Structure formats: structure tokens, C-alpha cells
């Protein structure tokens, strides 16, 4: 299983990014990737012959969704976003990424999983539906609703309209 270790060493950063897009927490993302890799280890001879990144991203999404169904959903501490800085400059891209991450975190979990697979994992609608066990129409509606929510997010709109005024 040396090839599994080599694959994990090479794929860890991109799998961790995919997991972070789902969880928005680096610690949970690491737990998610480790859980998926532990499950994938026994199936590695079958997985490696296909498209391992796509297979593991689908496992990330389905494991993430199953964790949510089983987990307690009590209070979760969050920090308030600081006021936006008055000036522009080199931190503007960081600010936009931060606001975009917040907007993604406010989406329902299935919509976030669909967006991760469709646009980060480069899955087709059909592959996304298959990976998440959803109907094709559900994937399409989740995608449309999530993109509409992002387009209408007040914080993103404020930042983008502020950029137009500059």
C-alpha cells in the first residue's frame, strides 16, 4: 500500500481544501479527510484504478452530510465580523474571500455540498446527484438556489458595490 501513502501525501492539500469548503473549520476538515481516508484505505485497490480524487471528494461530501444528520446541533460559538476597513489595497482580496466564506457558511449544508462538488470538484450535475444520492432536479435546484443566495448576500453586495464606487 505504498502507492496509497504516496497518493495521500500528494492529495492531502486538495482534499483538505475540499473538506474546508464543506466545514469552514480547519480542524473539522482534517477530521473529515482522515475519516474518509481511513474508509478508503481498504478499498484502495479499486479506487486507484479509477479517478481517486473524484471518488474521495464524493466520499467527503457524503460523509460530511451523514455527520450532520447524526450530530448534536446545539449552540455553536461564532465571532462577529469586524467592520469593513475604509481603504482598499492589498487586503481587498482577503476581505472578499473572508466574506465569501461567510456567505458559503450561511448556505444550507446540502447546497454547500452541491456547490463544492460542482464547482470545486468539477463534477457534472449527474455525477453530483449520484455522489450525494439526490435526484438530478434536486441538484439543479440546490445549485440555482445557492447561487441566487450568494448573488443576493447583503455583505457581498455591499463589498462589491463599494468596489464599483472606488
mmCIF file of C-alpha atoms in Angstrom:
data_model
loop_
_atom_site.group_PDB
_atom_site.id
_atom_site.type_symbol
_atom_site.label_atom_id
_atom_site.label_comp_id
_atom_site.label_asym_id
_atom_site.label_seq_id
_atom_site.Cartn_x
_atom_site.Cartn_y
_atom_site.Cartn_z
ATOM 1 C CA UNK A 1 0.000 0.000 0.000
ATOM 2 C CA UNK A 2 2.950 2.321 -0.622
ATOM 3 C CA UNK A 3 1.022 3.870 -3.503
ATOM 4 C CA UNK A 4 -1.764 4.821 -1.070
ATOM 5 C CA UNK A 5 0.739 6.656 1.142
ATOM 6 C CA UNK A 6 2.209 8.408 -1.899
ATOM 7 C CA UNK A 7 -1.253 9.397 -3.095
ATOM 8 C CA UNK A 8 -2.251 10.741 0.333
ATOM 9 C CA UNK A 9 0.954 12.788 0.542
ATOM 10 C CA UNK A 10 0.242 14.370 -2.825
ATOM 11 C CA UNK A 11 -3.546 14.728 -2.476
ATOM 12 C CA UNK A 12 -3.792 15.886 1.139
ATOM 13 C CA UNK A 13 -3.814 19.656 0.392
ATOM 14 C CA UNK A 14 -6.525 19.464 -2.257
ATOM 15 C CA UNK A 15 -8.674 17.070 -0.201
ATOM 16 C CA UNK A 16 -8.278 19.337 2.828
ATOM 17 C CA UNK A 17 -9.400 22.361 0.755
ATOM 18 C CA UNK A 18 -12.464 20.436 -0.400
ATOM 19 C CA UNK A 19 -13.274 19.448 3.180
ATOM 20 C CA UNK A 20 -12.795 23.025 4.380
ATOM 21 C CA UNK A 21 -15.290 24.242 1.768
ATOM 22 C CA UNK A 22 -17.810 21.969 3.461
ATOM 23 C CA UNK A 23 -16.971 22.519 7.123
ATOM 24 C CA UNK A 24 -15.449 26.034 7.228
ATOM 25 C CA UNK A 25 -13.285 24.801 10.086
ATOM 26 C CA UNK A 26 -9.751 23.514 9.530
ATOM 27 C CA UNK A 27 -9.916 21.076 12.470
ATOM 28 C CA UNK A 28 -13.191 19.533 11.332
ATOM 29 C CA UNK A 29 -11.887 19.476 7.767
ATOM 30 C CA UNK A 30 -8.849 17.481 8.900
ATOM 31 C CA UNK A 31 -11.107 15.085 10.832
ATOM 32 C CA UNK A 32 -13.303 14.684 7.766
ATOM 33 C CA UNK A 33 -10.361 13.940 5.461
ATOM 34 C CA UNK A 34 -8.867 11.481 7.955
ATOM 35 C CA UNK A 35 -12.196 9.679 8.331
ATOM 36 C CA UNK A 36 -12.615 9.414 4.562
ATOM 37 C CA UNK A 37 -9.045 8.221 4.022
ATOM 38 C CA UNK A 38 -9.439 5.591 6.743
ATOM 39 C CA UNK A 39 -12.546 4.290 4.984
ATOM 40 C CA UNK A 40 -10.866 4.467 1.588
ATOM 41 C CA UNK A 41 -7.746 2.550 2.656
ATOM 42 C CA UNK A 42 -9.468 -0.839 2.468
ATOM 43 C CA UNK A 43 -10.965 0.000 -0.923
ATOM 44 C CA UNK A 44 -7.769 1.490 -2.353
ATOM 45 C CA UNK A 45 -7.091 -1.244 -4.951
ATOM 46 C CA UNK A 46 -10.481 -0.469 -6.555
ATOM 47 C CA UNK A 47 -10.294 3.300 -6.083
ATOM 48 C CA UNK A 48 -6.813 3.850 -7.518
ATOM 49 C CA UNK A 49 -7.751 2.347 -10.889
ATOM 50 C CA UNK A 50 -10.455 4.962 -11.463
ATOM 51 C CA UNK A 51 -10.451 8.646 -10.569
ATOM 52 C CA UNK A 52 -9.390 8.702 -6.912
ATOM 53 C CA UNK A 53 -9.806 12.464 -6.420
ATOM 54 C CA UNK A 54 -13.382 12.410 -7.667
ATOM 55 C CA UNK A 55 -14.215 9.312 -5.634
ATOM 56 C CA UNK A 56 -12.742 10.763 -2.448
ATOM 57 C CA UNK A 57 -14.442 14.141 -2.938
ATOM 58 C CA UNK A 58 -17.749 12.317 -3.271
ATOM 59 C CA UNK A 59 -16.907 10.428 -0.067
ATOM 60 C CA UNK A 60 -16.085 13.747 1.625
ATOM 61 C CA UNK A 61 -19.480 15.174 0.697
ATOM 62 C CA UNK A 62 -21.479 12.107 1.716
ATOM 63 C CA UNK A 63 -19.560 11.652 4.985
ATOM 64 C CA UNK A 64 -19.971 15.339 5.781
ATOM 65 C CA UNK A 65 -23.729 15.140 5.233
ATOM 66 C CA UNK A 66 -24.038 11.958 7.320
ATOM 67 C CA UNK A 67 -22.104 13.581 10.178
ATOM 68 C CA UNK A 68 -24.619 16.403 10.244
ATOM 69 C CA UNK A 69 -27.559 14.042 10.396
ATOM 70 C CA UNK A 70 -26.084 12.316 13.449
ATOM 71 C CA UNK A 71 -24.533 15.240 15.295
ATOM 72 C CA UNK A 72 -25.998 17.338 18.021
ATOM 73 C CA UNK A 73 -26.872 20.771 16.664
ATOM 74 C CA UNK A 74 -26.851 22.892 19.783
ATOM 75 C CA UNK A 75 -25.180 26.220 20.204
ATOM 76 C CA UNK A 76 -22.141 26.883 18.089
ATOM 77 C CA UNK A 77 -19.961 29.816 19.089
ATOM 78 C CA UNK A 78 -19.246 32.317 16.331
ATOM 79 C CA UNK A 79 -17.337 35.539 16.190
ATOM 80 C CA UNK A 80 -18.839 38.764 14.903
ATOM 81 C CA UNK A 81 -17.318 40.030 11.720
ATOM 82 C CA UNK A 82 -15.324 43.201 12.228
ATOM 83 C CA UNK A 83 -16.319 46.405 10.494
ATOM 84 C CA UNK A 84 -15.043 46.653 6.955
ATOM 85 C CA UNK A 85 -11.874 48.725 6.596
ATOM 86 C CA UNK A 86 -12.316 52.117 4.965
ATOM 87 C CA UNK A 87 -9.483 51.824 2.450
ATOM 88 C CA UNK A 88 -8.806 49.388 -0.336
ATOM 89 C CA UNK A 89 -5.466 47.983 -1.225
ATOM 90 C CA UNK A 90 -3.725 44.680 -0.966
ATOM 91 C CA UNK A 91 -6.068 43.179 1.653
ATOM 92 C CA UNK A 92 -9.153 43.599 -0.531
ATOM 93 C CA UNK A 93 -8.867 40.058 -1.959
ATOM 94 C CA UNK A 94 -8.531 38.610 1.533
ATOM 95 C CA UNK A 95 -11.596 40.539 2.640
ATOM 96 C CA UNK A 96 -13.603 39.265 -0.322
ATOM 97 C CA UNK A 97 -12.533 35.662 0.363
ATOM 98 C CA UNK A 98 -13.482 36.077 4.018
ATOM 99 C CA UNK A 99 -16.930 37.434 3.159
ATOM 100 C CA UNK A 100 -17.427 34.746 0.524
ATOM 101 C CA UNK A 101 -16.516 32.045 3.054
ATOM 102 C CA UNK A 102 -19.090 33.524 5.431
ATOM 103 C CA UNK A 103 -21.725 33.596 2.707
ATOM 104 C CA UNK A 104 -20.993 29.956 1.873
ATOM 105 C CA UNK A 105 -21.225 29.034 5.555
ATOM 106 C CA UNK A 106 -24.723 30.552 5.699
ATOM 107 C CA UNK A 107 -25.953 28.258 2.911
ATOM 108 C CA UNK A 108 -27.781 25.059 3.851
ATOM 109 C CA UNK A 109 -25.422 22.100 4.093
ATOM 110 C CA UNK A 110 -26.691 20.237 1.029
ATOM 111 C CA UNK A 111 -26.426 23.356 -1.126
ATOM 112 C CA UNK A 112 -22.853 23.842 0.097
ATOM 113 C CA UNK A 113 -22.037 20.193 -0.693
ATOM 114 C CA UNK A 114 -23.519 20.532 -4.184
ATOM 115 C CA UNK A 115 -21.506 23.711 -4.871
ATOM 116 C CA UNK A 116 -18.294 22.085 -3.616
ATOM 117 C CA UNK A 117 -18.707 19.084 -5.898
ATOM 118 C CA UNK A 118 -19.960 21.062 -8.913
ATOM 119 C CA UNK A 119 -17.523 23.966 -8.914
ATOM 120 C CA UNK A 120 -14.560 22.889 -6.790
ATOM 121 C CA UNK A 121 -14.623 19.183 -7.595
ATOM 122 C CA UNK A 122 -15.659 19.832 -11.211
ATOM 123 C CA UNK A 123 -18.392 17.173 -11.050
ATOM 124 C CA UNK A 124 -21.184 17.120 -13.598
ATOM 125 C CA UNK A 125 -24.748 17.502 -12.360
ATOM 126 C CA UNK A 126 -25.302 13.788 -12.899
ATOM 127 C CA UNK A 127 -22.137 12.817 -11.026
ATOM 128 C CA UNK A 128 -23.057 15.162 -8.180
ATOM 129 C CA UNK A 129 -26.528 13.634 -7.942
ATOM 130 C CA UNK A 130 -25.056 10.150 -7.896
ATOM 131 C CA UNK A 131 -22.404 11.047 -5.304
ATOM 132 C CA UNK A 132 -24.909 12.618 -2.913
ATOM 133 C CA UNK A 133 -27.779 10.215 -3.579
ATOM 134 C CA UNK A 134 -30.014 13.005 -4.881
ATOM 135 C CA UNK A 135 -32.196 13.361 -7.946
ATOM 136 C CA UNK A 136 -30.789 15.378 -10.834
ATOM 137 C CA UNK A 137 -33.510 18.002 -10.443
ATOM 138 C CA UNK A 138 -32.632 18.404 -6.768
ATOM 139 C CA UNK A 139 -29.002 19.074 -7.672
ATOM 140 C CA UNK A 140 -30.113 21.665 -10.216
ATOM 141 C CA UNK A 141 -32.433 23.399 -7.769
ATOM 142 C CA UNK A 142 -29.818 23.350 -4.965
ATOM 143 C CA UNK A 143 -27.295 24.887 -7.369
ATOM 144 C CA UNK A 144 -29.706 27.584 -8.537
ATOM 145 C CA UNK A 145 -30.834 28.472 -5.020
ATOM 146 C CA UNK A 146 -27.280 28.555 -3.661
ATOM 147 C CA UNK A 147 -26.020 30.784 -6.467
ATOM 148 C CA UNK A 148 -29.030 33.092 -6.064
ATOM 149 C CA UNK A 149 -28.361 33.327 -2.324
ATOM 150 C CA UNK A 150 -24.720 34.216 -2.993
ATOM 151 C CA UNK A 151 -25.736 36.827 -5.574
ATOM 152 C CA UNK A 152 -28.131 38.424 -3.076
ATOM 153 C CA UNK A 153 -25.945 38.184 0.026
ATOM 154 C CA UNK A 154 -26.021 41.672 1.571
ATOM 155 C CA UNK A 155 -22.406 41.630 2.760
ATOM 156 C CA UNK A 156 -21.084 40.540 -0.635
ATOM 157 C CA UNK A 157 -23.295 43.068 -2.415
ATOM 158 C CA UNK A 158 -22.067 45.859 -0.124
ATOM 159 C CA UNK A 159 -18.435 44.954 -0.714
ATOM 160 C CA UNK A 160 -18.872 44.628 -4.459
ATOM 161 C CA UNK A 161 -20.852 47.876 -4.794
ATOM 162 C CA UNK A 162 -18.182 49.582 -2.664
ATOM 163 C CA UNK A 163 -15.577 48.332 -5.139
ATOM 164 C CA UNK A 164 -17.565 49.816 -8.041
ATOM 165 C CA UNK A 165 -17.683 53.227 -6.326
ATOM 166 C CA UNK A 166 -13.901 53.354 -5.888
#
